[in-house]
PDB file of C-alpha atoms and ligand atoms in Angstrom:
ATOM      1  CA  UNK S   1      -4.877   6.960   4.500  1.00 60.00           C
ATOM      2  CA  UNK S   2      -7.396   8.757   2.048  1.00 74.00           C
ATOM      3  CA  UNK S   3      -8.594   7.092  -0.935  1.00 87.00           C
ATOM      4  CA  UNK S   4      -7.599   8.280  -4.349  1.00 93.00           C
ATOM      5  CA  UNK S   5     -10.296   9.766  -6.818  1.00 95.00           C
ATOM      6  CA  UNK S   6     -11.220   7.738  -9.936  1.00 98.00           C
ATOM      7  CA  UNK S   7     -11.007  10.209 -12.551  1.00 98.00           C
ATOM      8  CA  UNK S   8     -12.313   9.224 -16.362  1.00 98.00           C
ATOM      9  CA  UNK S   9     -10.395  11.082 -18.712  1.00 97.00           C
ATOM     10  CA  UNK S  10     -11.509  10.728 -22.553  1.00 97.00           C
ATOM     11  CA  UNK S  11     -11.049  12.844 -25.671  1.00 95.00           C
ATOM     12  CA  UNK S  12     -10.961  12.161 -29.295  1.00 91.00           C
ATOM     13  CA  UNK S  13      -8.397  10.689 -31.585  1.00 84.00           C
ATOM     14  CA  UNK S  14      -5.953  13.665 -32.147  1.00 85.00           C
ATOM     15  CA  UNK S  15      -6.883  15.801 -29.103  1.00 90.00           C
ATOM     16  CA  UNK S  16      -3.057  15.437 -27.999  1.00 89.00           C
ATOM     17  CA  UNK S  17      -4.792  13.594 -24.548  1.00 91.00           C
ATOM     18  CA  UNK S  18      -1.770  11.305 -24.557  1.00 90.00           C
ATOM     19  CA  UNK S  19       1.097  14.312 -24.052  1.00 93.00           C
ATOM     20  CA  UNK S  20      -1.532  15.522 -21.378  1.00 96.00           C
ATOM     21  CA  UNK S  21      -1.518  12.185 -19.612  1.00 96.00           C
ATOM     22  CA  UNK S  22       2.162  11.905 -19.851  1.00 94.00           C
ATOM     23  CA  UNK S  23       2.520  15.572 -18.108  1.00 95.00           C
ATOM     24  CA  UNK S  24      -0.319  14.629 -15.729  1.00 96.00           C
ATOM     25  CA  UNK S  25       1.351  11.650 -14.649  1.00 94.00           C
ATOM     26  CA  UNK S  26       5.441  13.343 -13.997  1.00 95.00           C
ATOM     27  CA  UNK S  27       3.488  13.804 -10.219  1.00 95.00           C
ATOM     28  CA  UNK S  28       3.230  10.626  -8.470  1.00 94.00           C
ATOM     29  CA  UNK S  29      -0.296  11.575  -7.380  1.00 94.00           C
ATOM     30  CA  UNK S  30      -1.534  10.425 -10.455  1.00 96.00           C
ATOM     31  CA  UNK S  31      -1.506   6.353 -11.670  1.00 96.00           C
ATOM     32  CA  UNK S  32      -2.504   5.755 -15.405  1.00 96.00           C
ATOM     33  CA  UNK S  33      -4.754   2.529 -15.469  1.00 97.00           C
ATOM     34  CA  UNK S  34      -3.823   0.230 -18.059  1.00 97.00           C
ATOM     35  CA  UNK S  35      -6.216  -1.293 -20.286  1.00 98.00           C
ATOM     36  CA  UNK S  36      -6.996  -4.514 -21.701  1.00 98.00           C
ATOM     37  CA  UNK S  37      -7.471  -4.869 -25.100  1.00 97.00           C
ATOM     38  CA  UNK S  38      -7.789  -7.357 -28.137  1.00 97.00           C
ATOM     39  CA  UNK S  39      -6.519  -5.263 -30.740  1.00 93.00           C
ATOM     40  CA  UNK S  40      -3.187  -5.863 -32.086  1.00 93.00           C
ATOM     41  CA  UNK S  41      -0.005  -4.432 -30.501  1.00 92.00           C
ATOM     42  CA  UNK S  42       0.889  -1.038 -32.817  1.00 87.00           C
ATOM     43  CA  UNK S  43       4.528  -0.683 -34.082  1.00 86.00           C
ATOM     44  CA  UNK S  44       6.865   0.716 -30.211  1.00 92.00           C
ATOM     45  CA  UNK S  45       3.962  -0.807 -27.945  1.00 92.00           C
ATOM     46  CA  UNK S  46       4.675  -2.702 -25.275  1.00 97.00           C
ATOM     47  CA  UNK S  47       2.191  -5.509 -22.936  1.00 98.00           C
ATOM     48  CA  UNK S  48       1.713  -4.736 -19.638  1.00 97.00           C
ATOM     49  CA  UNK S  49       3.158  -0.702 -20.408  1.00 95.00           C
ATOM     50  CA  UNK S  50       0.620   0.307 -22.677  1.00 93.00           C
ATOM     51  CA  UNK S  51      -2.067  -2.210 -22.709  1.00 96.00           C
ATOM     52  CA  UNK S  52      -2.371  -5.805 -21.688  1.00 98.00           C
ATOM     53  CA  UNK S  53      -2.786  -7.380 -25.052  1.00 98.00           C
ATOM     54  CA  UNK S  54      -5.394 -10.228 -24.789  1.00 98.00           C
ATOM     55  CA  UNK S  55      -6.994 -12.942 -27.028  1.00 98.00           C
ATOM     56  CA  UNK S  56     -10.546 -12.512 -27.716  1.00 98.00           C
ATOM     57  CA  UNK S  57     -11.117 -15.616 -25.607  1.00 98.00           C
ATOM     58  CA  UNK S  58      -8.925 -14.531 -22.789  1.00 98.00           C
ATOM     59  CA  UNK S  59     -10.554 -11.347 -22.363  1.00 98.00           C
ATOM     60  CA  UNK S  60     -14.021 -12.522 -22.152  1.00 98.00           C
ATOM     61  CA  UNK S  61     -13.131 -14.891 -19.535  1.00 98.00           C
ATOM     62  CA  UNK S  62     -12.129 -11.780 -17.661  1.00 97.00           C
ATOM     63  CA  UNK S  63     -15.858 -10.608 -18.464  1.00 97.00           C
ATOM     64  CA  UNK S  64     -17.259 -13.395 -17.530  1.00 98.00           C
ATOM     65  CA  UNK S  65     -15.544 -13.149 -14.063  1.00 98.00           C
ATOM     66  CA  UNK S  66     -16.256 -10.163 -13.364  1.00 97.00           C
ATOM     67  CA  UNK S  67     -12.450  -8.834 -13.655  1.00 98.00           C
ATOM     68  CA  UNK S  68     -13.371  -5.723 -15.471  1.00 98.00           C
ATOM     69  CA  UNK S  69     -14.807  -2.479 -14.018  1.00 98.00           C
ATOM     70  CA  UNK S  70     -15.964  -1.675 -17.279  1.00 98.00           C
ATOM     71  CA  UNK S  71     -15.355  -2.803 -21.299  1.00 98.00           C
ATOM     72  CA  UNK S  72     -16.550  -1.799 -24.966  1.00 95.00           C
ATOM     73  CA  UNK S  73     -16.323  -2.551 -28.166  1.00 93.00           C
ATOM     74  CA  UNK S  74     -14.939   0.121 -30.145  1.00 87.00           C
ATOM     75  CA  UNK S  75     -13.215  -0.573 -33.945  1.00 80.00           C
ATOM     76  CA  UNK S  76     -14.313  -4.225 -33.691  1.00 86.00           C
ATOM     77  CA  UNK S  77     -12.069  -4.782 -30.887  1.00 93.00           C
ATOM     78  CA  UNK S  78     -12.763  -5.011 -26.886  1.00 97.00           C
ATOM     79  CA  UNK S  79     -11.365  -2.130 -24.656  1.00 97.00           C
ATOM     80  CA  UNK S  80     -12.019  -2.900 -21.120  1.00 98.00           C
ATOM     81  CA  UNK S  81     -10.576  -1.575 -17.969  1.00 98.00           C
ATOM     82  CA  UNK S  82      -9.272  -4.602 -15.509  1.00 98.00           C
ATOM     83  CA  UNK S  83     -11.134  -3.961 -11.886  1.00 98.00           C
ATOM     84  CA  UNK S  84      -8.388  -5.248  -8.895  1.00 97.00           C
ATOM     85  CA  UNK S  85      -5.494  -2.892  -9.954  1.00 97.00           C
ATOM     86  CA  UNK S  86      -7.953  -0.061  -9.641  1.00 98.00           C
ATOM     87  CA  UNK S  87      -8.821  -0.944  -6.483  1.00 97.00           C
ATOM     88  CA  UNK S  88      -5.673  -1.933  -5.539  1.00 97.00           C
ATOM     89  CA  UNK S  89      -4.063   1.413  -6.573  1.00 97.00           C
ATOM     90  CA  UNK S  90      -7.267   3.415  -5.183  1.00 97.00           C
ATOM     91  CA  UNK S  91      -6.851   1.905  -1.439  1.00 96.00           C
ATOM     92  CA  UNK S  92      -3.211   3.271  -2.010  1.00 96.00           C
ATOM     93  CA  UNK S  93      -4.127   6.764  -1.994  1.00 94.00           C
ATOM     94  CA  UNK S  94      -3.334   7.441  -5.566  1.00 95.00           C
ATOM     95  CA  UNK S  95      -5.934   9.198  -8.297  1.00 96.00           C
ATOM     96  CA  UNK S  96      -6.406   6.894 -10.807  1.00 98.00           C
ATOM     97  CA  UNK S  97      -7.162   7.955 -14.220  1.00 98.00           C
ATOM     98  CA  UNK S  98      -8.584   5.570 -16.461  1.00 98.00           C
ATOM     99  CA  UNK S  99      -8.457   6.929 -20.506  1.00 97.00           C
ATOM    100  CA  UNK S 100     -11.118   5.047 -22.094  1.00 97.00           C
ATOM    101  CA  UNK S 101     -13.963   6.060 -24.866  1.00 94.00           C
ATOM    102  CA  UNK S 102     -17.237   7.458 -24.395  1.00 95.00           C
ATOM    103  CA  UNK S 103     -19.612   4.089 -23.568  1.00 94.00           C
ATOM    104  CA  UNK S 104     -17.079   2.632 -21.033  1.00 97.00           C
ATOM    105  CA  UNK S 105     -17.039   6.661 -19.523  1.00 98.00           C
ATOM    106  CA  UNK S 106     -21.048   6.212 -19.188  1.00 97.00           C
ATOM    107  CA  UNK S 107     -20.695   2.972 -17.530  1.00 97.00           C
ATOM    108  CA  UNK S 108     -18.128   3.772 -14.738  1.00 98.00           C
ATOM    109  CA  UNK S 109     -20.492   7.200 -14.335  1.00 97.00           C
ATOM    110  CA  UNK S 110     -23.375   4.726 -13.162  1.00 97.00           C
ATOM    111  CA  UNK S 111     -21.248   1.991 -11.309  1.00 97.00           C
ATOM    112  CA  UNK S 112     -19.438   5.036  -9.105  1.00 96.00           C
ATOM    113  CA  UNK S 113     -21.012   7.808  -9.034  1.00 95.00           C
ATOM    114  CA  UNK S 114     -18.223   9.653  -7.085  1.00 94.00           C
ATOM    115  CA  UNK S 115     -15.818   9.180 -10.170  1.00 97.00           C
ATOM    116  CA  UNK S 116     -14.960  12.277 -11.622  1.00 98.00           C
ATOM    117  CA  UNK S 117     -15.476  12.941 -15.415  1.00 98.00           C
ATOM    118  CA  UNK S 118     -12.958  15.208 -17.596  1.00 98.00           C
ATOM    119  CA  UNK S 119     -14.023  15.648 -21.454  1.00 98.00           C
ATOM    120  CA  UNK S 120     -10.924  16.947 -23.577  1.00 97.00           C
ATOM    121  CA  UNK S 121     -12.156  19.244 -26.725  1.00 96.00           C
ATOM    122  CA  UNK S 122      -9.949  20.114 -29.250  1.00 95.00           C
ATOM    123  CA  UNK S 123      -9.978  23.992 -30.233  1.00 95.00           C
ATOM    124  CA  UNK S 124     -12.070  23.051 -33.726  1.00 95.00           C
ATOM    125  CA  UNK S 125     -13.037  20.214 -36.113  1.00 94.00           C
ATOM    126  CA  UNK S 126     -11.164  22.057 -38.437  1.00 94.00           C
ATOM    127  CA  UNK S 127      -7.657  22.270 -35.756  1.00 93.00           C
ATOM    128  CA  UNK S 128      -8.246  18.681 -35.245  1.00 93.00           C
ATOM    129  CA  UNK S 129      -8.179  17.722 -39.065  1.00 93.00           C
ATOM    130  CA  UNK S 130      -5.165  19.668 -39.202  1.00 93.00           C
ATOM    131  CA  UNK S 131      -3.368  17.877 -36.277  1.00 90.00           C
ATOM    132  CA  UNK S 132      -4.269  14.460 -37.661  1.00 88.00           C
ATOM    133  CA  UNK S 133      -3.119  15.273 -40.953  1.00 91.00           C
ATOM    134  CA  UNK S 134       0.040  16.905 -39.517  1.00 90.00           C
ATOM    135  CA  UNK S 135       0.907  13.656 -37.562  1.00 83.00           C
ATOM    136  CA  UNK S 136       1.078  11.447 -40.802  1.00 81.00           C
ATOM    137  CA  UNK S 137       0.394   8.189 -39.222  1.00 77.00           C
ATOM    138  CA  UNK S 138      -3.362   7.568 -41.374  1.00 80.00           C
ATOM    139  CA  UNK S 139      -4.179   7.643 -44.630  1.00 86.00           C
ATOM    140  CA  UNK S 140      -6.814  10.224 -45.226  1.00 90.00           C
ATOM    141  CA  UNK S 141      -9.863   8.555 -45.540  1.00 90.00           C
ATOM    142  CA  UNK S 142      -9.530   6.936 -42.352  1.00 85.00           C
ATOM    143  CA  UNK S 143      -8.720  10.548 -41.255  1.00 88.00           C
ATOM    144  CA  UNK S 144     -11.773  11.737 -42.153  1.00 91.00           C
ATOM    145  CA  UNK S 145     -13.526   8.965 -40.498  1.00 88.00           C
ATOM    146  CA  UNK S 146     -11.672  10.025 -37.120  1.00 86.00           C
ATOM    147  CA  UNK S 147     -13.027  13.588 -37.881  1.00 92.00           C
ATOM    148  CA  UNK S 148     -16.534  12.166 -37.788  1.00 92.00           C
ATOM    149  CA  UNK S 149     -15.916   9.225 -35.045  1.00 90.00           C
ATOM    150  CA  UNK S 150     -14.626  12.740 -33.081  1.00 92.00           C
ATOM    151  CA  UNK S 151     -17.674  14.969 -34.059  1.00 93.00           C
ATOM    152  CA  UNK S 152     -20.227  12.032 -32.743  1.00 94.00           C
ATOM    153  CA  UNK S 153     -17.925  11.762 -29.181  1.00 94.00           C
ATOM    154  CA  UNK S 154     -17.624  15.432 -28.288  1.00 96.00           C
ATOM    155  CA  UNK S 155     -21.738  15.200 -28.427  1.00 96.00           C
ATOM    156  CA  UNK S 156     -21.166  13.323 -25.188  1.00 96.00           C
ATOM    157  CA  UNK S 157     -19.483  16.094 -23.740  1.00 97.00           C
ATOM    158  CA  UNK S 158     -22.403  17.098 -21.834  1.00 97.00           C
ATOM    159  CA  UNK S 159     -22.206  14.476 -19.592  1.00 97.00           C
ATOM    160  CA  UNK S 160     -19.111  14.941 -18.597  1.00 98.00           C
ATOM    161  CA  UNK S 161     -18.312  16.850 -15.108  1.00 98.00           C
ATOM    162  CA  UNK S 162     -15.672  18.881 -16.626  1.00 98.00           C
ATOM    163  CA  UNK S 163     -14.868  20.243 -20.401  1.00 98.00           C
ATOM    164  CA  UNK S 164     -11.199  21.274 -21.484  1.00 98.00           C
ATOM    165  CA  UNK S 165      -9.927  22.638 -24.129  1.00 97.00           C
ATOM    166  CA  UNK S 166      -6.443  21.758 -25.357  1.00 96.00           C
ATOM    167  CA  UNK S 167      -5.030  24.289 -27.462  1.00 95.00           C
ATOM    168  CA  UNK S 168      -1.870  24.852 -25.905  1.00 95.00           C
ATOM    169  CA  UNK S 169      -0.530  21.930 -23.716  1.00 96.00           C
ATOM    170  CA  UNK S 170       0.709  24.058 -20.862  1.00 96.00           C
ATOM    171  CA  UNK S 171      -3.037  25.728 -20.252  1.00 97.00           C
ATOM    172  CA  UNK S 172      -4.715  22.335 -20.765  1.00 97.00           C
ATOM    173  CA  UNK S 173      -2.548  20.648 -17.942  1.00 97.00           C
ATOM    174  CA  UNK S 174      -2.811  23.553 -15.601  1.00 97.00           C
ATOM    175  CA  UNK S 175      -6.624  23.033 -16.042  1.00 98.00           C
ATOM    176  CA  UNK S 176      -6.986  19.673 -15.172  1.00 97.00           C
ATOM    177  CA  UNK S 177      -4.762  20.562 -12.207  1.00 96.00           C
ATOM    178  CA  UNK S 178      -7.282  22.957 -11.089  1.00 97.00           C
ATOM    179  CA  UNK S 179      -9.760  21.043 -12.052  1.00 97.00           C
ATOM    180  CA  UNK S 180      -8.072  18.305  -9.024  1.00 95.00           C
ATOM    181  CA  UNK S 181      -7.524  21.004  -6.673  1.00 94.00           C
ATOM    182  CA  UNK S 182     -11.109  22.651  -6.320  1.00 96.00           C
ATOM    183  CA  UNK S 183     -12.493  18.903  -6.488  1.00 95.00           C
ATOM    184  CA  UNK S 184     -10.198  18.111  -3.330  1.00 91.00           C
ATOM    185  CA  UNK S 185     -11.762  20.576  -1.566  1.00 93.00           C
ATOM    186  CA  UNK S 186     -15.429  20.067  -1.644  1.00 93.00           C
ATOM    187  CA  UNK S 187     -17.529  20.179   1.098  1.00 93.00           C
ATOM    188  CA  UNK S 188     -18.017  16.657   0.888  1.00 88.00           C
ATOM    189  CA  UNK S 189     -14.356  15.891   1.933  1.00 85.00           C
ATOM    190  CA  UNK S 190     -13.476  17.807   4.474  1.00 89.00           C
ATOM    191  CA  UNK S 191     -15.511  16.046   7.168  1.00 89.00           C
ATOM    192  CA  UNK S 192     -12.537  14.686   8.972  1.00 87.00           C
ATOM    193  CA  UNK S 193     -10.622  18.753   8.909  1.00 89.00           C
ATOM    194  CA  UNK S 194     -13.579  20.290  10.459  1.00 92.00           C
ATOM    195  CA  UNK S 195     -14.055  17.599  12.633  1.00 92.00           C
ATOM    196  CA  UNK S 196     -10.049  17.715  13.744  1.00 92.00           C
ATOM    197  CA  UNK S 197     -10.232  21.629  13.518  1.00 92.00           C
ATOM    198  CA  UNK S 198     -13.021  22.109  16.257  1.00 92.00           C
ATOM    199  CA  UNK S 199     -11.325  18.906  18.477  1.00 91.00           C
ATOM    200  CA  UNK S 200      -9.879  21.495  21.207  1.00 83.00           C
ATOM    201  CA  UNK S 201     -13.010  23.971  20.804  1.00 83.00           C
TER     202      UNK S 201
HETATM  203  P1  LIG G   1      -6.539   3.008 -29.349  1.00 86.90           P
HETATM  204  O1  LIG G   1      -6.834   1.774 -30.165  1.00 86.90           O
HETATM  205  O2  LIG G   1      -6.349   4.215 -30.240  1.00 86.90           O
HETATM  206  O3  LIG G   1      -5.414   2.790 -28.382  1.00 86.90           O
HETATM  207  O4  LIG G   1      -7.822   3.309 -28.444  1.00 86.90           O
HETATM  208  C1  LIG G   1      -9.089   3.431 -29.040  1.00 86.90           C
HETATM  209  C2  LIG G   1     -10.080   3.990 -28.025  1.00 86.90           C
HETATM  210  O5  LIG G   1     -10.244   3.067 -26.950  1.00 86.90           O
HETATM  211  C3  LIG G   1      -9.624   5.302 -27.365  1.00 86.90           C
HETATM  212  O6  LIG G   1     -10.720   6.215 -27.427  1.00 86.90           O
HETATM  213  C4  LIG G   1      -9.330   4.930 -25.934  1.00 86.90           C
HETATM  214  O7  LIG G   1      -9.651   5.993 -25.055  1.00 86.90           O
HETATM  215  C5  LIG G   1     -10.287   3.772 -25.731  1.00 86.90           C
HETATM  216  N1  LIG G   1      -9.900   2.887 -24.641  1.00 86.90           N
HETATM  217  C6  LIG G   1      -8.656   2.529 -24.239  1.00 86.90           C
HETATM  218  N2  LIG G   1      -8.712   1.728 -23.185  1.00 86.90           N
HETATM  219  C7  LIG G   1     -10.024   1.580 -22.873  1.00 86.90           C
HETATM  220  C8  LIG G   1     -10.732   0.871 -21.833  1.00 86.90           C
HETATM  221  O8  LIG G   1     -10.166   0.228 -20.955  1.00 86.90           O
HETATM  222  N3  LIG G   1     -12.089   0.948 -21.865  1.00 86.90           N
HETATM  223  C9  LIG G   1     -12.768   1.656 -22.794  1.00 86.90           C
HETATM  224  N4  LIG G   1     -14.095   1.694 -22.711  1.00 86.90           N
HETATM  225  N5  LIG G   1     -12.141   2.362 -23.769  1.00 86.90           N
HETATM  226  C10 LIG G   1     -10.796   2.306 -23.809  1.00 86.90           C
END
């Protein structure tokens, strides 16, 4: 069986990457790593569904035995990405996404280099305020520290393989899908089908 594609997926606070996950992942091609973190459950989250919630201690023993494919501190808390169900979930043939922020994107770009890298823009600073305010859920001066936490991330856009823009949901997913489907057939991959094409040459 093929391997499945690591695929880093990151985008701002507000960028609506969470709807695009949840679209992404209706096809069973797709498995949504979950993360480990050590900041506190929010209000409808569940361990184990949306993160593993760890203590600060528990999670660096995980560091220190090399659990993690990659972690970082973001907010004062640790965000890491536990290694064997990646693996695991890789060798099963599925693409694994992992959504995680811009340092821990940098370091899985230098530990596999044949992970793939999708940056998620929204349409403007000034759309993004907008959506942020719309949703309600912070007061606004932690808003506009978002806006500016968001400004210094899409700078690392450039290092990304990939840029999307999601305006409207429907265009944004139908990206990334094409995004999957040219990737699947580079050069690079299709050893094996020329080598099985020219068997009866
Ligand atoms: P939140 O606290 O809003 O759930 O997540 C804060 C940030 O942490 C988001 O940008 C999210 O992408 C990032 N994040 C979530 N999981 C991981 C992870 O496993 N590793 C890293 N490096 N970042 C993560």
């Amino acid at each position: 069986m093929n391997k499945g594609r690591l695929i880093v997926f990151s985008a701002p606070s507000g960028c609506g990457k969470g709807t695009m996950l949840e679209e992404i992942c209706k096809d069973d091609k797709f498995s949504c790593s979950i993360s480990a973190t050590t900041r506190a459950p929010r209000v409808g989250e569940v361990d184990g569904v949306n993160y593993h919630f760890l203590t600060r201690e528990a999670f660096e023993k995980l560091i220190a035995e090399d659990g993690m494919l990659e972690y970082a501190q973001y907010c004062e808390n640790y965000y890491g990405t536990p290694l064997k169900p990646v693996n695991d979930m890789l060798d099963a043939g599925k693409n694994v996404i992992l959504e995680i922020e811009v340092q821990g994107a940098m370091k899985v770009k230098a530990l596999r280099p044949d992970a793939l890298l999708i940056f998620v823009l929204p349409p403007s600073i000034a759309e993004l305020r907008r959506r942020l305010l719309k949703r309600g859920t912070e007061e606004l001066d932690v808003i506009e520290k978002r806006v500016s936490q968001a400004a210094r991330e899409i700078d690392e856009a450039v290092n990304y393989d990939y840029v999307i823009v999601n305006d409207a949901l429907e265009d944004a997913v139908a990206d990334f899908k094409a995004v999957i489907k040219a990737e699947s057939l580079k050069t690079e991959f299709a050893a094996e089908q020329i080598h099985e094409v020219k068997k009866n040459a």
